[in-house]
Short mmCIF file of C-alpha atoms in Angstrom, two decimals:
data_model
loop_
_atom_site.label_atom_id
_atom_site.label_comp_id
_atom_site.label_asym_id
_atom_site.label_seq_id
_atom_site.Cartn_x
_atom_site.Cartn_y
_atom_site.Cartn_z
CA UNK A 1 0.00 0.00 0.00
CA UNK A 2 0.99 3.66 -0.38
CA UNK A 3 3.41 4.54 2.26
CA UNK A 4 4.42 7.91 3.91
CA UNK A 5 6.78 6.33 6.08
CA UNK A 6 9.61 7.65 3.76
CA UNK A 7 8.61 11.70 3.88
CA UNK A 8 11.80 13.17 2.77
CA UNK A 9 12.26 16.74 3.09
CA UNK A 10 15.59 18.30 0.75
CA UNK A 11 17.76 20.63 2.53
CA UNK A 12 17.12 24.47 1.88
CA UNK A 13 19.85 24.90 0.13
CA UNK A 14 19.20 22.22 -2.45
CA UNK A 15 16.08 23.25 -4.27
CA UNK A 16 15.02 21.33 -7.20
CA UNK A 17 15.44 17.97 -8.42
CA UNK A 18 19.12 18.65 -10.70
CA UNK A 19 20.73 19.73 -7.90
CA UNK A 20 20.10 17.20 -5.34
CA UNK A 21 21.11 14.72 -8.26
CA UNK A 22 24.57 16.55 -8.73
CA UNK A 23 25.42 17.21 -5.62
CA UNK A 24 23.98 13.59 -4.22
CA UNK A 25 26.96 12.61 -7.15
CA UNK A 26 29.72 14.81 -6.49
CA UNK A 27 30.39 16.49 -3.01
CA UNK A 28 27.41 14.61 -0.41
CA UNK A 29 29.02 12.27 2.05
CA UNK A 30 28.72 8.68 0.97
CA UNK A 31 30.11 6.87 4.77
CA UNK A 32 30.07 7.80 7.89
CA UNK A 33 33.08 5.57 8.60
CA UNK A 34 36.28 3.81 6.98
CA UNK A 35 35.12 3.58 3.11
CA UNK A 36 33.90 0.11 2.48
CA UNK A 37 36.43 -2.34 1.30
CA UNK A 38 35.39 -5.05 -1.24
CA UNK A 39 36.62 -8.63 -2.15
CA UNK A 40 36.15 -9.02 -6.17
CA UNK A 41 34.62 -12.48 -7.29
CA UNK A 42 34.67 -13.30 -10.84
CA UNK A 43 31.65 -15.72 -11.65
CA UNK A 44 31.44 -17.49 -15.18
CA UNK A 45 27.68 -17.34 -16.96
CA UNK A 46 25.93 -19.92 -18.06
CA UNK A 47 26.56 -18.96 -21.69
CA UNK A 48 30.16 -18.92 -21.09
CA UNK A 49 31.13 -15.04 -20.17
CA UNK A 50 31.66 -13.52 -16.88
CA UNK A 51 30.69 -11.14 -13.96
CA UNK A 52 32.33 -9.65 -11.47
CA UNK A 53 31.03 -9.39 -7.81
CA UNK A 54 32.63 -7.36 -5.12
CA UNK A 55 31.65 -8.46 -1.72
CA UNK A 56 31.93 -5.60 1.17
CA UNK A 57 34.51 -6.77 3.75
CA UNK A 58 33.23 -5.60 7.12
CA UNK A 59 32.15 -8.36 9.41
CA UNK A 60 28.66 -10.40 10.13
CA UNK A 61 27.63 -13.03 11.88
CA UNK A 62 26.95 -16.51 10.12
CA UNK A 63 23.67 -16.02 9.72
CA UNK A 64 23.02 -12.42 9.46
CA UNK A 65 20.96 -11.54 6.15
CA UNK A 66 22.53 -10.40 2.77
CA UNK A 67 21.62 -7.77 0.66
CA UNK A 68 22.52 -7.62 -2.71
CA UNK A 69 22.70 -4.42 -4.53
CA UNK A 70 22.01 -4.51 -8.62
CA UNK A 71 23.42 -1.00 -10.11
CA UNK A 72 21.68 1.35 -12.06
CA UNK A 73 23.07 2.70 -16.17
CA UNK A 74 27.11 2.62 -16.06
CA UNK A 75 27.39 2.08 -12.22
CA UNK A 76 29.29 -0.10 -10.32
CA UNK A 77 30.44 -1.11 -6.36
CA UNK A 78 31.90 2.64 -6.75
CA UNK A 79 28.57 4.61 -7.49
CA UNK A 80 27.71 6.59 -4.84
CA UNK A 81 24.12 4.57 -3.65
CA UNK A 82 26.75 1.84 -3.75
CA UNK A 83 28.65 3.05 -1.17
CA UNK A 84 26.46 4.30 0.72
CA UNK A 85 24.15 0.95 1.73
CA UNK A 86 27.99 -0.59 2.19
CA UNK A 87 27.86 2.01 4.93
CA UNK A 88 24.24 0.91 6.17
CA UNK A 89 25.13 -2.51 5.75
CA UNK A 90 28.13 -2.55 7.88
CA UNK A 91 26.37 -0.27 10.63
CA UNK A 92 23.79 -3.09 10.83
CA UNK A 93 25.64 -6.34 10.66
CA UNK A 94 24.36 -7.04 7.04
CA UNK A 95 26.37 -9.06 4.96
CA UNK A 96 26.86 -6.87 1.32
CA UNK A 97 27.46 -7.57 -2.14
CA UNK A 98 27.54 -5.48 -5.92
CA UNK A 99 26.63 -7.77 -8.68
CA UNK A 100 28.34 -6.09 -11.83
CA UNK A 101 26.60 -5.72 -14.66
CA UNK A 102 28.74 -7.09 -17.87
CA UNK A 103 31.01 -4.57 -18.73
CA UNK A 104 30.89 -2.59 -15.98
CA UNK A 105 33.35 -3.84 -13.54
CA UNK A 106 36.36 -1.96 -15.64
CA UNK A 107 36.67 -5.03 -17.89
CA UNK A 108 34.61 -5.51 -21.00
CA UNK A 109 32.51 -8.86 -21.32
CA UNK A 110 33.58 -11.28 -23.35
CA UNK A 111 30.45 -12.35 -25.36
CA UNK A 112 28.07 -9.69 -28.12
CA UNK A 113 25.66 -9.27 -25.36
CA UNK A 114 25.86 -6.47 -22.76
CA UNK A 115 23.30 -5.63 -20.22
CA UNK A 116 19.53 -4.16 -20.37
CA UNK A 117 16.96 -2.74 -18.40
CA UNK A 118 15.12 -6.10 -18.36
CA UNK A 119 17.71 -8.30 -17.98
CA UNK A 120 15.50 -10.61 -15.19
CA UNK A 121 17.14 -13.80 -16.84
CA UNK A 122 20.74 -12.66 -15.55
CA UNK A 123 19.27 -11.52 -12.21
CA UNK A 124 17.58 -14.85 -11.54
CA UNK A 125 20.73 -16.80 -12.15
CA UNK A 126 22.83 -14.59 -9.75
CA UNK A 127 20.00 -14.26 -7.08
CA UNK A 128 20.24 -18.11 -7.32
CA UNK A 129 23.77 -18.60 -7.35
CA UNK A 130 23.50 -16.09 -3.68
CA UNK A 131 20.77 -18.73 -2.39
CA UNK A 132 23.44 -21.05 -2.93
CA UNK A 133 26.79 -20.24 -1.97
CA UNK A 134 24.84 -18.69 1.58
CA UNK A 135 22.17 -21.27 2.74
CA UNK A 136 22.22 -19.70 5.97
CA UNK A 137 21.65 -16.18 5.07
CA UNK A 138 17.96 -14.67 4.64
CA UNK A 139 18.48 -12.91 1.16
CA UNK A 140 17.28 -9.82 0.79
CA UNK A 141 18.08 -7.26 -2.92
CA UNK A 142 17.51 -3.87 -4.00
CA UNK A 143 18.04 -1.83 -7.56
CA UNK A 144 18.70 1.38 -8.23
CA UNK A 145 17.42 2.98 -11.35
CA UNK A 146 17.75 0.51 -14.16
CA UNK A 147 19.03 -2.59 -11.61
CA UNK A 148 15.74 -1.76 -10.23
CA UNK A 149 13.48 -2.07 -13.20
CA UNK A 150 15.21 -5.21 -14.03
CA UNK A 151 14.63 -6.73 -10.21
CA UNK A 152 11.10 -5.61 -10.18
CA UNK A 153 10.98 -7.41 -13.95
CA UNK A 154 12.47 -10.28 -12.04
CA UNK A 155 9.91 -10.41 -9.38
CA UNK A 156 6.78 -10.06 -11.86
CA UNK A 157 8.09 -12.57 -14.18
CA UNK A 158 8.58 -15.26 -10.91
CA UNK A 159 5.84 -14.47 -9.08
CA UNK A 160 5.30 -17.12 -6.12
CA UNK A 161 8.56 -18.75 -7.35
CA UNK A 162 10.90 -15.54 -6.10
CA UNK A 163 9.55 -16.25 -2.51
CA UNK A 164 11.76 -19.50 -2.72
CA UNK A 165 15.25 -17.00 -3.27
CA UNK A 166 14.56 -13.66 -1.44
CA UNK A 167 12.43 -12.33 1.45
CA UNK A 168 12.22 -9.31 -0.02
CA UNK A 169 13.31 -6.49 -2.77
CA UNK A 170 12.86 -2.94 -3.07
CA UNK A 171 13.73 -0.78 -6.68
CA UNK A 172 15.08 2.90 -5.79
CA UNK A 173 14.34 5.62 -8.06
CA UNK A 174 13.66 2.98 -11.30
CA UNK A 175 12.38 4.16 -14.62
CA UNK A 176 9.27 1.29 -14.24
CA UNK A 177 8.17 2.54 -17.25
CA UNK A 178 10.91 2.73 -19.89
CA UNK A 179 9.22 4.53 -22.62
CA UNK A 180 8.86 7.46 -20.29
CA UNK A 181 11.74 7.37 -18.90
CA UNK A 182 13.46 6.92 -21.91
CA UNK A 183 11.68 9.88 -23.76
CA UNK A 184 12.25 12.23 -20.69
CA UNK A 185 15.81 11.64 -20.60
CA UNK A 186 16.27 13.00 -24.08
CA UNK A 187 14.98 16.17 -23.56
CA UNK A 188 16.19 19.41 -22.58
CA UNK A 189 18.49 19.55 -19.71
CA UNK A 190 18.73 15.95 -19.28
CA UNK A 191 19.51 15.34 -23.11
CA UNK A 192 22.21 17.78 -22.77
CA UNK A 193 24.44 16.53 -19.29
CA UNK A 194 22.72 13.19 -18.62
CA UNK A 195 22.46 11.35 -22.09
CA UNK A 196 25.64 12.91 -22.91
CA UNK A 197 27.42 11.54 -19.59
CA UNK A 198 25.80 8.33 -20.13
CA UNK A 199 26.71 8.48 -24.26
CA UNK A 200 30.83 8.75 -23.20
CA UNK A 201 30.78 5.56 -21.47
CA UNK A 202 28.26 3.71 -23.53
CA UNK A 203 29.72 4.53 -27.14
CA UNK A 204 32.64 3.22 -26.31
CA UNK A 205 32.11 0.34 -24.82
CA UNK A 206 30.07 -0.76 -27.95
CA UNK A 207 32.80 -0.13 -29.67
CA UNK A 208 34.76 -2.30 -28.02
CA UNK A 209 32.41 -4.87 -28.64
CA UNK A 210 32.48 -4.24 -32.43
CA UNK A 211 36.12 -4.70 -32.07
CA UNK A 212 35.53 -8.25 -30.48
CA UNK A 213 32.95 -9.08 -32.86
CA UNK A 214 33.52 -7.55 -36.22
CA UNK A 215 30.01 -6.54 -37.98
CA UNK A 216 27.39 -6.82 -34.78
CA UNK A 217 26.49 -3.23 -35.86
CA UNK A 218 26.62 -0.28 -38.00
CA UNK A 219 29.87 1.70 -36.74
CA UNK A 220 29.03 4.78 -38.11
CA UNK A 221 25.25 5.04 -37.46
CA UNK A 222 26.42 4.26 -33.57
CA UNK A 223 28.86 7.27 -33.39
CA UNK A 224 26.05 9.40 -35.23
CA UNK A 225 23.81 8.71 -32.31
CA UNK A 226 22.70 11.35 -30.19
CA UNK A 227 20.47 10.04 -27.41
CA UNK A 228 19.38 6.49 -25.69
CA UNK A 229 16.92 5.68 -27.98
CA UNK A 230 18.73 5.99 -31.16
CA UNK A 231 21.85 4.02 -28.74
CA UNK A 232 19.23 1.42 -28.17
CA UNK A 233 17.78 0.84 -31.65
CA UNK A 234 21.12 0.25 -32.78
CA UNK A 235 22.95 -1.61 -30.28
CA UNK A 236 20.77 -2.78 -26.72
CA UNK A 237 17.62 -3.43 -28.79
CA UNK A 238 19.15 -6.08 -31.53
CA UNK A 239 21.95 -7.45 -29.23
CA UNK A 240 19.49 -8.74 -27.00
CA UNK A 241 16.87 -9.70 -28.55
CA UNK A 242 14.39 -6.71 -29.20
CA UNK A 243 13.01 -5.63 -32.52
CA UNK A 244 14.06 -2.03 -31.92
CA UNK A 245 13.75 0.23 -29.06
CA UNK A 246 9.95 0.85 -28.89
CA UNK A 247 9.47 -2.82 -28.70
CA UNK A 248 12.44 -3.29 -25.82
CA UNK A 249 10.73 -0.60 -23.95
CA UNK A 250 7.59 -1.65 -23.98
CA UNK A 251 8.70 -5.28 -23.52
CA UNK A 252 11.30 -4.66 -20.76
CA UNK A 253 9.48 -2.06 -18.17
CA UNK A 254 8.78 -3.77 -14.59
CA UNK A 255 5.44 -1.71 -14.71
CA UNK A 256 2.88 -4.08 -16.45
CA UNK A 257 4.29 -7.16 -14.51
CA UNK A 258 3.40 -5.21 -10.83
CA UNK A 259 0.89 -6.88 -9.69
CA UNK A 260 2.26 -10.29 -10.45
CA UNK A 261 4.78 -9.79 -7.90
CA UNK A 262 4.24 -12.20 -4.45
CA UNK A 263 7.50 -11.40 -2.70
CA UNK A 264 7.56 -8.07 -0.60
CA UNK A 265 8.49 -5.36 -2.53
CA UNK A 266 9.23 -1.90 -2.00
CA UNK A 267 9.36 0.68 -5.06
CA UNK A 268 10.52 4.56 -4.43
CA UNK A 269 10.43 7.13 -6.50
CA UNK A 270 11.00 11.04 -6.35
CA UNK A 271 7.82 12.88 -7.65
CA UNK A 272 10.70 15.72 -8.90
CA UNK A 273 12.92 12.58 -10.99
CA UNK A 274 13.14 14.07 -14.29
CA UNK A 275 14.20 10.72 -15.60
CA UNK A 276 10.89 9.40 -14.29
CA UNK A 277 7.71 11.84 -15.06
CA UNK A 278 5.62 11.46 -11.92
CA UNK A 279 2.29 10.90 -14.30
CA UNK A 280 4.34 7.68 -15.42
CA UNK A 281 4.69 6.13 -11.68
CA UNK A 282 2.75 3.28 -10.76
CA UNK A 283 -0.34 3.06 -8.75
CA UNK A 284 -1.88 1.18 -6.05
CA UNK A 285 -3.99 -0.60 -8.70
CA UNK A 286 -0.90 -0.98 -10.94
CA UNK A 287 1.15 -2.46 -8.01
CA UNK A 288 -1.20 -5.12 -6.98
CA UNK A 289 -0.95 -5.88 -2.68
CA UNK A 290 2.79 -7.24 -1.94
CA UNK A 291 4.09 -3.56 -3.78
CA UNK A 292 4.59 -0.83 -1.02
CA UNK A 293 5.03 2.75 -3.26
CA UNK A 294 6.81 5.43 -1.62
CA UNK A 295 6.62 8.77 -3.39
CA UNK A 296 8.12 11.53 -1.72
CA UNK A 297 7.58 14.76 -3.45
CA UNK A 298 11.24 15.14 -3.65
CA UNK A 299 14.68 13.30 -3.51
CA UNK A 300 15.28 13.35 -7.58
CA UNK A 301 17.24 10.41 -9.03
CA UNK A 302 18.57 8.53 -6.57
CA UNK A 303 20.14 11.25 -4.55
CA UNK A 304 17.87 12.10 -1.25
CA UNK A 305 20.88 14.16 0.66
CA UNK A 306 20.39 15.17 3.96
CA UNK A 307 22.01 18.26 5.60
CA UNK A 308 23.56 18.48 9.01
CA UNK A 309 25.63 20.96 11.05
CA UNK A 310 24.21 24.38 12.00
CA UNK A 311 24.67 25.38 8.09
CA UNK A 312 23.16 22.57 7.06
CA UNK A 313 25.98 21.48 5.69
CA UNK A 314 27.98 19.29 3.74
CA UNK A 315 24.88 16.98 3.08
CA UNK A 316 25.02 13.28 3.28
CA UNK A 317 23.03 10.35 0.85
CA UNK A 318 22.52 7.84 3.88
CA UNK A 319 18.67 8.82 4.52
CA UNK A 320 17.59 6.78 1.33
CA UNK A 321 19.72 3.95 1.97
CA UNK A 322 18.64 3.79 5.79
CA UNK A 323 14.97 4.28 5.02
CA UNK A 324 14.94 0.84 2.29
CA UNK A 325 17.22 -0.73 4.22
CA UNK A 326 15.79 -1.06 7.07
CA UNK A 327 11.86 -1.88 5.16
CA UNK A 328 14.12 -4.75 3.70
CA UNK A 329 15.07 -6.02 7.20
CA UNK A 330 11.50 -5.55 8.81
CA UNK A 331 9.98 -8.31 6.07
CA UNK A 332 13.05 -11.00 6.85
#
């Protein structure tokens, strides 16, 4: 049901939703303690590639729970949400682990495939491959932005089966609906510093890919690309299966699956997320009963800094992680 447990207020000095994002990014506190230190894992697929996992290093007890954090567009173990539920995790005893993406551990992926927005085959295998290697742990996951969308997918597409793997997910700040999101993105402000941020490290990591498999696209049509959705007709769409992008958007978006989900589920979402028009969130009736929606007026992608000191100052990103985190642990 719709929640208000999560009312986040942004500090004064942080009005509107680009500026919580950037500064949330760039200068907001990301630990309270020691940065987290990680233990990298590299996992073969079951078609024959490879992922890296980084596991946090702080201690927990046998049979504390583990959460398992899937990244959002070009993030890794490094991205600032990342860092900061290491920091809630350790506080709490919580056993913690990144999942990377292919491609975006700092090493490119072997096989023509990358990663997608939908991608709930790839999270079911490594959800599974948690269950086992930690009988004893109650498994718990969240997503940020596009890891979201794809865990959400996951959920929906497993229904009564996910109980059987995890206790419980949540999806932070995820573009559920992918033809908004994706048509939001490319306009105005966000087409000109977001796509183009995202655009440097997705162009050439295609490339790459064209390198290790000569003719899986049109070279020059990719570096004549100017937004996602041109990016994904040529490249996400056909490399994994799509007809083009309309059809992996439609196809792909955790929204229409909602209600199939049976596992406890928590979805939040900034009302001011420019990559997510509020008129696109979901709705009780969309979400079905085990989907709690939080949506706080504010927050933005991701971001949700809080301010301290008597200038209300520097700002830290731990009030997001804290609030989800500790929803995940209350449904173990």
């Amino acid at each position: 049901m719709k929640s208000d447990r999560f009312s986040y207020r942004a500090p004064w000095w942080l009005p509107g939703g680009n500026p919580q994002t950037v500064w949330a990014a760039l200068a907001s506190r990301r630990h309270f303690g020691p940065p987290p230190r990680w233990k990298r894992s590299r996992w073969k697929t079951p078609d024959g590639d490879f992922i890296d996992v980084d596991q946090a290093l702080h201690s927990s007890a046998q049979e504390a729970p583990l959460l398992v954090l899937f990244h959002g567009l070009e993030g890794s173990s490094a991205s600032q949400y990342a860092v900061a539920f290491a920091d809630f995790s350790a506080a709490h005893g919580v056993a913690y682990a990144v999942p990377h993406f292919r491609g975006c551990s700092g090493e490119l992926n072997h096989a023509p495939r990358a990663y997608h927005s939908g991608d709930f085959q790839e999270i079911d295998w490594i959800l599974r491959r948690f269950a086992e290697e930690h009988p004893g742990r109650p498994l718990i996951a969240v997503g940020v932005s596009l890891g979201g969308n794809a865990l959400m997918r996951w959920a929906g597409e497993m229904g009564t089966e996910a109980t059987s793997c995890v206790r419980a997910i949540a999806s932070v700040c995820s573009p559920l609906d992918l033809a908004a999101g994706g048509h939001a993105i490319g306009r105005g402000f966000n087409r000109v510093v977001y796509t183009r941020m995202f655009m440097r490290s997705m162009v050439p990591k295609a490339l790459g890919k064209l390198e290790q498999h000569p003719g899986l696209f049109d070279r020059q049509k990719l570096l004549a690309a100017r937004d996602l959705y041109e990016f994904d007709n040529l490249f996400t769409a056909p490399l994994h299966g799509f007809k083009d992008t309309t059809d992996y958007w439609a196809r792909a978006s955790a929204k229409p699956v909602l209600h199939s989900i049976r596992v406890p589920a928590l979805a939040l979402n900034a009302r001011n997320d420019p990559f997510v028009p509020a008129e696109s969130l979901p709705t009780q009736q969309d979400a079905g009963h085990h989907v709690t929606l939080w949506q706080p007026e504010q927050g933005r992608d991701v971001g949700f800094p809080v301010s301290y000191g008597p200038l209300g100052l520097p700002g830290h990103v731990r009030a997001m992680p804290e609030a989800v985190g500790n929803w995940l642990l209350a449904h173990l």
